[in-house]
XYZ file of C-alpha atoms in Angstrom:
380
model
C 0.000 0.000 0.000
C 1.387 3.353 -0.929
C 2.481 5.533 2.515
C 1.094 8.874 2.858
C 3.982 11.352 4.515
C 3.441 13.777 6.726
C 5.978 16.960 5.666
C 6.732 19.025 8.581
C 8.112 22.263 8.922
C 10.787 22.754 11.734
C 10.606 26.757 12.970
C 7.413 27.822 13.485
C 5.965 24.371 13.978
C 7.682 21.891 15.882
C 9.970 24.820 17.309
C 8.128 28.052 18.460
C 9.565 30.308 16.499
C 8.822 34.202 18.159
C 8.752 37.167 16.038
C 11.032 39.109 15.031
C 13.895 36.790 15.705
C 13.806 34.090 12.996
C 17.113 32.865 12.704
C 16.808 30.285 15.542
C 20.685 30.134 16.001
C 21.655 29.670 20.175
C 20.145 28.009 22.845
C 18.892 30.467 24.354
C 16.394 30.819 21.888
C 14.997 27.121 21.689
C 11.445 26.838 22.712
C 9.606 24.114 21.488
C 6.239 25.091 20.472
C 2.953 24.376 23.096
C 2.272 20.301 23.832
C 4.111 19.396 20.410
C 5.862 16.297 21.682
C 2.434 14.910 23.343
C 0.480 14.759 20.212
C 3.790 14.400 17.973
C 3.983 10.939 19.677
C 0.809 9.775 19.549
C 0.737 10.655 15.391
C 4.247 8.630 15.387
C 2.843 5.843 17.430
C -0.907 5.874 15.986
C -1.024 6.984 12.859
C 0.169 5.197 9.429
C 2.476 8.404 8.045
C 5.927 8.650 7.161
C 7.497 12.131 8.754
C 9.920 13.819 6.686
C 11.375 16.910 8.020
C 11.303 20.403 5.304
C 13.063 23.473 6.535
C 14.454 26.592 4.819
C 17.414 27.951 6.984
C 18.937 30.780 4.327
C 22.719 31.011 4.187
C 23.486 28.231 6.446
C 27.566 27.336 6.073
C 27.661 31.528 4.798
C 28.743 34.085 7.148
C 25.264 35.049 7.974
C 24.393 31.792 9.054
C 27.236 29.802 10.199
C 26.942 25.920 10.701
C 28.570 25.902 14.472
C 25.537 27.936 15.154
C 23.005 25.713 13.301
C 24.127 22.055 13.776
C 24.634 21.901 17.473
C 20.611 23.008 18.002
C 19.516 21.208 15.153
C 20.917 17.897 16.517
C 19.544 18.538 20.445
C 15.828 19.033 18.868
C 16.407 15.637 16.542
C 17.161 13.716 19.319
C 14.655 15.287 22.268
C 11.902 14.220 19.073
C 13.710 10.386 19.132
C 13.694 10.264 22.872
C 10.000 10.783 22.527
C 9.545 7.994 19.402
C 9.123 11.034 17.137
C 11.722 9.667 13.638
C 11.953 11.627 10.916
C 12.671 9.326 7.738
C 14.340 12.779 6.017
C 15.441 16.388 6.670
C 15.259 18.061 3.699
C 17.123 21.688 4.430
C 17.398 23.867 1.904
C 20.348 26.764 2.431
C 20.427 28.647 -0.821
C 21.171 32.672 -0.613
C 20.258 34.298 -1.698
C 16.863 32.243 -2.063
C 14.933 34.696 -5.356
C 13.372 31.727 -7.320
C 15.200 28.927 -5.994
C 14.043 25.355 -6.883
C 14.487 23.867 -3.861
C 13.199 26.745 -1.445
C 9.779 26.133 0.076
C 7.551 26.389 -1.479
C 8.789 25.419 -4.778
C 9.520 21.400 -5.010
C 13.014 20.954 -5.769
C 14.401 18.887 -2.280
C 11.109 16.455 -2.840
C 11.643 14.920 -5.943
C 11.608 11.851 -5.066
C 8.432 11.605 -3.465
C 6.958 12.803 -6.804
C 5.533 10.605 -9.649
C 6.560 7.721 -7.066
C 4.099 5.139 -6.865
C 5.165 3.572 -3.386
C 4.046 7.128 -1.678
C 0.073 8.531 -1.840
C 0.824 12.017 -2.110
C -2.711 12.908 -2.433
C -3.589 12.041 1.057
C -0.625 13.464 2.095
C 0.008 16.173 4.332
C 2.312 19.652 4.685
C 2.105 21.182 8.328
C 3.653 24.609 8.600
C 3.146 28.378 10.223
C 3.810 29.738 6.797
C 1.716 30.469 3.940
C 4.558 29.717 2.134
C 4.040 25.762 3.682
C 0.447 25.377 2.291
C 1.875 27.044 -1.175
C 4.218 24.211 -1.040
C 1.350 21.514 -0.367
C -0.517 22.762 -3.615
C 2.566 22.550 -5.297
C 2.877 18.756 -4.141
C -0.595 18.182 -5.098
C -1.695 17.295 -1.008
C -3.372 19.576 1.529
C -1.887 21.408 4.058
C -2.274 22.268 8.032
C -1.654 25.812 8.622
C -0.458 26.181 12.487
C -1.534 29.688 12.336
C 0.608 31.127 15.593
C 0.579 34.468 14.646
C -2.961 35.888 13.656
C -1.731 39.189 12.057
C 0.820 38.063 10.285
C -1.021 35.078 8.889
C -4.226 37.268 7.887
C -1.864 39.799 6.297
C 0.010 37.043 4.668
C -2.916 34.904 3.365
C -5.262 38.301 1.772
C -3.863 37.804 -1.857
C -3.249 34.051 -1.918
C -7.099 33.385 -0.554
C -8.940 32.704 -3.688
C -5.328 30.097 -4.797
C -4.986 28.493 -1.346
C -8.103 28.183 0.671
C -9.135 24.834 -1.215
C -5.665 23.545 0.145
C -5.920 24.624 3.481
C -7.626 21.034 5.800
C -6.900 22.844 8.612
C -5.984 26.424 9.964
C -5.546 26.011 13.804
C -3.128 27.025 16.664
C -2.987 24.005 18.650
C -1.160 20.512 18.000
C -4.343 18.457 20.072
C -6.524 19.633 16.998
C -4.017 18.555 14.373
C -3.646 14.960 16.038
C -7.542 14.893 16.004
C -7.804 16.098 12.296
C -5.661 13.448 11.217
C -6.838 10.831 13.014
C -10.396 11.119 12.059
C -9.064 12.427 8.549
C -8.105 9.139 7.644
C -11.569 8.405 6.920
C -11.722 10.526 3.925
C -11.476 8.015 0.745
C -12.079 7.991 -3.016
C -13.018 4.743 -4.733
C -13.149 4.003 -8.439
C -14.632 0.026 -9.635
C -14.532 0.283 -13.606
C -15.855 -3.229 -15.482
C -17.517 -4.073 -18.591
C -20.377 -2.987 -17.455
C -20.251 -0.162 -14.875
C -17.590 2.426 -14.031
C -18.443 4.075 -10.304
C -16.760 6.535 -8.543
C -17.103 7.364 -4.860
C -15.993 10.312 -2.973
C -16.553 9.222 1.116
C -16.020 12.026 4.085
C -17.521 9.506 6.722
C -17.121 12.373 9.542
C -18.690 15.058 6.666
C -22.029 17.080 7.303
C -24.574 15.398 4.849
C -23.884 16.405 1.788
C -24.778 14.411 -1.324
C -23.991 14.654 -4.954
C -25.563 11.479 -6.317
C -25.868 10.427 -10.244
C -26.417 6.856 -10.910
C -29.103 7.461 -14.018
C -31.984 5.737 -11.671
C -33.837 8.443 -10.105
C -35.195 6.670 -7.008
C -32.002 4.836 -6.386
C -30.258 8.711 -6.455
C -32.720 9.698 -3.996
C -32.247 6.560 -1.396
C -28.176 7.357 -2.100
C -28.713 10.725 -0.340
C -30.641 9.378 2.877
C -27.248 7.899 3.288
C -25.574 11.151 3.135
C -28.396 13.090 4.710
C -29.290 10.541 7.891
C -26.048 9.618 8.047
C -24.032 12.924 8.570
C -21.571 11.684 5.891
C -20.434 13.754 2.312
C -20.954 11.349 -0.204
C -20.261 11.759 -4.228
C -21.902 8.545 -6.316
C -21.021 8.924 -10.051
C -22.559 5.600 -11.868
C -22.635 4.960 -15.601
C -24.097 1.601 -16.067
C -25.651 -0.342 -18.693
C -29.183 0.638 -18.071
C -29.951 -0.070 -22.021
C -29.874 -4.132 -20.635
C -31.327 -3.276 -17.329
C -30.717 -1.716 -13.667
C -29.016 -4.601 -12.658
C -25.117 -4.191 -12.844
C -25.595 -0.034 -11.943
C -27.079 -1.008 -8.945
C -25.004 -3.864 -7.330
C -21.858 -2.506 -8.601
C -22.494 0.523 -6.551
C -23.431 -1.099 -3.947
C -19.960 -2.904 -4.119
C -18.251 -0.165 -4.541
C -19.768 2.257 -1.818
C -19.041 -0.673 0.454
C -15.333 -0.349 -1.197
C -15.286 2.681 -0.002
C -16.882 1.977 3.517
C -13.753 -0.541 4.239
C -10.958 1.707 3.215
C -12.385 4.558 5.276
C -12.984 2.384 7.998
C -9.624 0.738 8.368
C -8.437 2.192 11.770
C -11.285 0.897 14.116
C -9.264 2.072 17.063
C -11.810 4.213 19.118
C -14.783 3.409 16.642
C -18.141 2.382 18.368
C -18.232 -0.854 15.695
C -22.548 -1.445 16.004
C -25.496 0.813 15.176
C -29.090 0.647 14.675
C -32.875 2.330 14.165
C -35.633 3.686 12.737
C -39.692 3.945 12.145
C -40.765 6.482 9.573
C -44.753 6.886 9.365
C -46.742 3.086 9.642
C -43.361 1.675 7.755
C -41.348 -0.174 11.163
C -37.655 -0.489 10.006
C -34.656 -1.970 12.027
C -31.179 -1.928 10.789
C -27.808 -3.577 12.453
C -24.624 -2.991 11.342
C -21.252 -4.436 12.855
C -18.066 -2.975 11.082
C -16.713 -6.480 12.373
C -14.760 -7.932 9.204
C -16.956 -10.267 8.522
C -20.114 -9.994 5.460
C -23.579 -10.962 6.522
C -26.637 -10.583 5.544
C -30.254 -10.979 6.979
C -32.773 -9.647 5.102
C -36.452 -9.914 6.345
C -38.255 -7.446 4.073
C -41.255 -8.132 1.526
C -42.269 -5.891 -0.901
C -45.417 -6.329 -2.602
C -44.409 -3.804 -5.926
C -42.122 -5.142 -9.010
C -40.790 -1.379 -8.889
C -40.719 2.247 -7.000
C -39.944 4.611 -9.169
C -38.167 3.070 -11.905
C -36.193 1.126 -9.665
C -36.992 -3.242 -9.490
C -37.772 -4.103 -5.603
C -35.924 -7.332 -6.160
C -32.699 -5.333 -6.209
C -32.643 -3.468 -2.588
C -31.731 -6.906 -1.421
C -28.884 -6.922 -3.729
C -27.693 -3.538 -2.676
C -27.197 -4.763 0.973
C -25.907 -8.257 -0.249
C -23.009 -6.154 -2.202
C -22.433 -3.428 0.410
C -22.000 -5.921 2.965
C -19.806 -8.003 1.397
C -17.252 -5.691 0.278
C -17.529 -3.866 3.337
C -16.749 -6.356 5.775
C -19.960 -6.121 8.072
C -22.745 -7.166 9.343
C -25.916 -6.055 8.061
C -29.597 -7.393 9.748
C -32.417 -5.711 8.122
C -36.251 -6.223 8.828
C -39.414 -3.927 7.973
C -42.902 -3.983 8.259
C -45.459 -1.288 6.595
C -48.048 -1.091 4.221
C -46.272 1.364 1.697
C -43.614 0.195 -0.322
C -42.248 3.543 -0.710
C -42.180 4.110 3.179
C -40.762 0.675 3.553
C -37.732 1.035 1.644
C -36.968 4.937 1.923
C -37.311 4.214 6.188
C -35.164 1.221 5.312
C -32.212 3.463 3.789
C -32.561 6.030 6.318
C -32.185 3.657 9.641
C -29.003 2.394 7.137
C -27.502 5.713 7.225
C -28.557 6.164 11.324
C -26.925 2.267 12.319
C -23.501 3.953 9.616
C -23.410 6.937 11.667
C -24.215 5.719 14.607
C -21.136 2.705 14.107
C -18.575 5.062 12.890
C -18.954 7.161 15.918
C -15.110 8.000 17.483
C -13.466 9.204 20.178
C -10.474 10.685 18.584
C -8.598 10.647 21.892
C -9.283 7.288 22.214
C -7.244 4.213 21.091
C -9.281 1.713 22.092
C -10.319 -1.154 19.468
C -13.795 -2.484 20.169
C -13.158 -6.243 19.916
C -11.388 -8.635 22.455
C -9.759 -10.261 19.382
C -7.095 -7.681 19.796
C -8.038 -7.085 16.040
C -10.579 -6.327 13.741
């Protein structure tokens, strides 16, 4: 599987760097910046991201910046990070002065080449953490996001006015504390995009499991669309469904392949259980009485004890909603215990997709502080 890095700026960021003295250069003017090592550690020991270190010092080994001055600091602050399990698999320092235009000056890409156009790293989910503008200019030159540990308000409003309308797409997080980065990462990593391209279908699925509802479904069956988005909705997730099927044959293939691959997508996002409630369930909606169970557990299975007395709703065969569930649950690894009783089939199967979505959001629930794994397998 292709690592996703972490690329960390040094002053400003793991050092707090105070204005105006920049040039952190003696002792006397190490501070290391507000809880850094207690959430540095717990990304290091938690998370699944390489840390590679990217600093500009300008002029080091000149007269303006001698290397007596640099190396002996530099080396205390790599090894108080080891002492706390904090390894960097790179320092990437660029010295150039003067720095006008330089290729490998942050933010231009020059030291990172290698990372680049290299399939064993996943620089899309990838991640530049920095104070300076200049660091989330650098992580829309890589083609990742970045984390903007905004510690100085004026200069970073100042900074950011021109470069708004460029950056603020690439900006995951603008905060001032390390707890909220450690918490944006860990629950980031349930952010996923999944393609499934046969014969037949080709699906693509944009999943923000910890999102706010938002839905942007297309599947070319109108009723299907609109049971899609009680996922979204009900479930407090972002979800993007593009399906192009061969509905000239039948509905078929569009709808179990999506069903595959949303539940694709379900299993990549939900591959760090750690602190993850595992089970759901709900939900009645009008005379239509719907219960669904879910358990993220690893293993597919399906009960399905639901009658339906239509051929279709909408244009959309009744026969399939079973194989909807039968595909999501097997490529997502779960659970899945459905039973509903009504009189409308509409009711029936729309309260039927919405106590889905409640028994999702209610299962992905985390603690992002918490590393606990909800199975006494020791594994899940």
């Amino acid at each position: 599987m292709a690592k996703r890095i972490l690329f960390i700026d040094r002053d400003g960021t793991l050092i707090y760097e105070a204005p105006p003295t920049y040039q952190l250069d003696a002792f006397e003017k190490l501070t290391f910046y507000p809880h850094m090592f207690e959430y540095m550690t717990k990304i290091a020991r938690e998370l699944d991201y390489e840390l590679v270190m990217v600093s500009n010092q300008d002029g080091l080994g000149t007269d303006v910046f001698p290397e007596d001055t640099f190396w002996p600091l530099h080396n205390l602050v790599m090894k108080s990070l080891e002492g706390e399990d904090i390894f960097f698999s790179a320092v990437h320092i660029d010295r150039t002065y003067p720095h006008e235009n330089a290729p490998t000056r942050k933010p231009a890409t020059g030291m990172l080449t290698q990372y680049l156009n290299n399939e064993d790293y996943d620089i899309a989910h990838s991640f530049v953490i920095g104070d300076r503008i200049t660091d989330i200019q650098l992580a829309k030159n890589l083609g990742c996001r970045g984390i903007w540990l905004n510690n100085d308000a004026s200069l970073g409003a100042a900074e950011i006015s021109d470069k708004a309308a460029a950056l603020q797409d690439t900006i995951a997080l603008e905060t001032t504390e390390w707890s909220k980065i450690y918490e944006f990462l860990k629950m980031g990593l349930r952010s996923v995009t999944q393609e499934r391209n046969t014969n037949e279908t080709k699906i693509s699925v944009a999943l923000n499991v910890d999102g706010s509802g938002k839905a942007d479904i297309s599947t070319g069956i109108g009723f299907f669309d609109h049971m899609l988005e009680q996922i979204a909705r009900h479930g407090k997730m972002d979800l993007s469904v593009r399906t192009k099927g061969d509905l000239h044959i039948d509905e078929h293939h569009t709808i179990e392949d999506t069903g595959i691959a949303l539940g694709e997508a379900f299993a990549k996002a939900l591959a760090d259980k750690r602190g993850m409630e595992r089970y759901g369930f709900a939900l009645p909606m009008d005379e239509a009485d719907a219960k669904v169970l879910i358990d993220f557990g690893g293993r597919n299975w399906l009960v399905w004890n639901a009658v339906f007395k239509r051929e279709k709703i909408g244009e959309m065969p009744t026969e399939m909603f079973y194989h909807f569930f039968k595909s999501f649950s097997d490529a997502a690894k779960c659970n899945l215990n459905i039973e509903c009783r009504g009189d409308n089939e509409h009711h029936k199967i729309e309260a039927i997709f919405k106590a889905f979505a409640k028994a999702i959001h209610m299962a992905v629930k985390r603690d992002p502080l918490s590393n606990y794994l909800p199975s006494t397998k020791g594994v899940l």
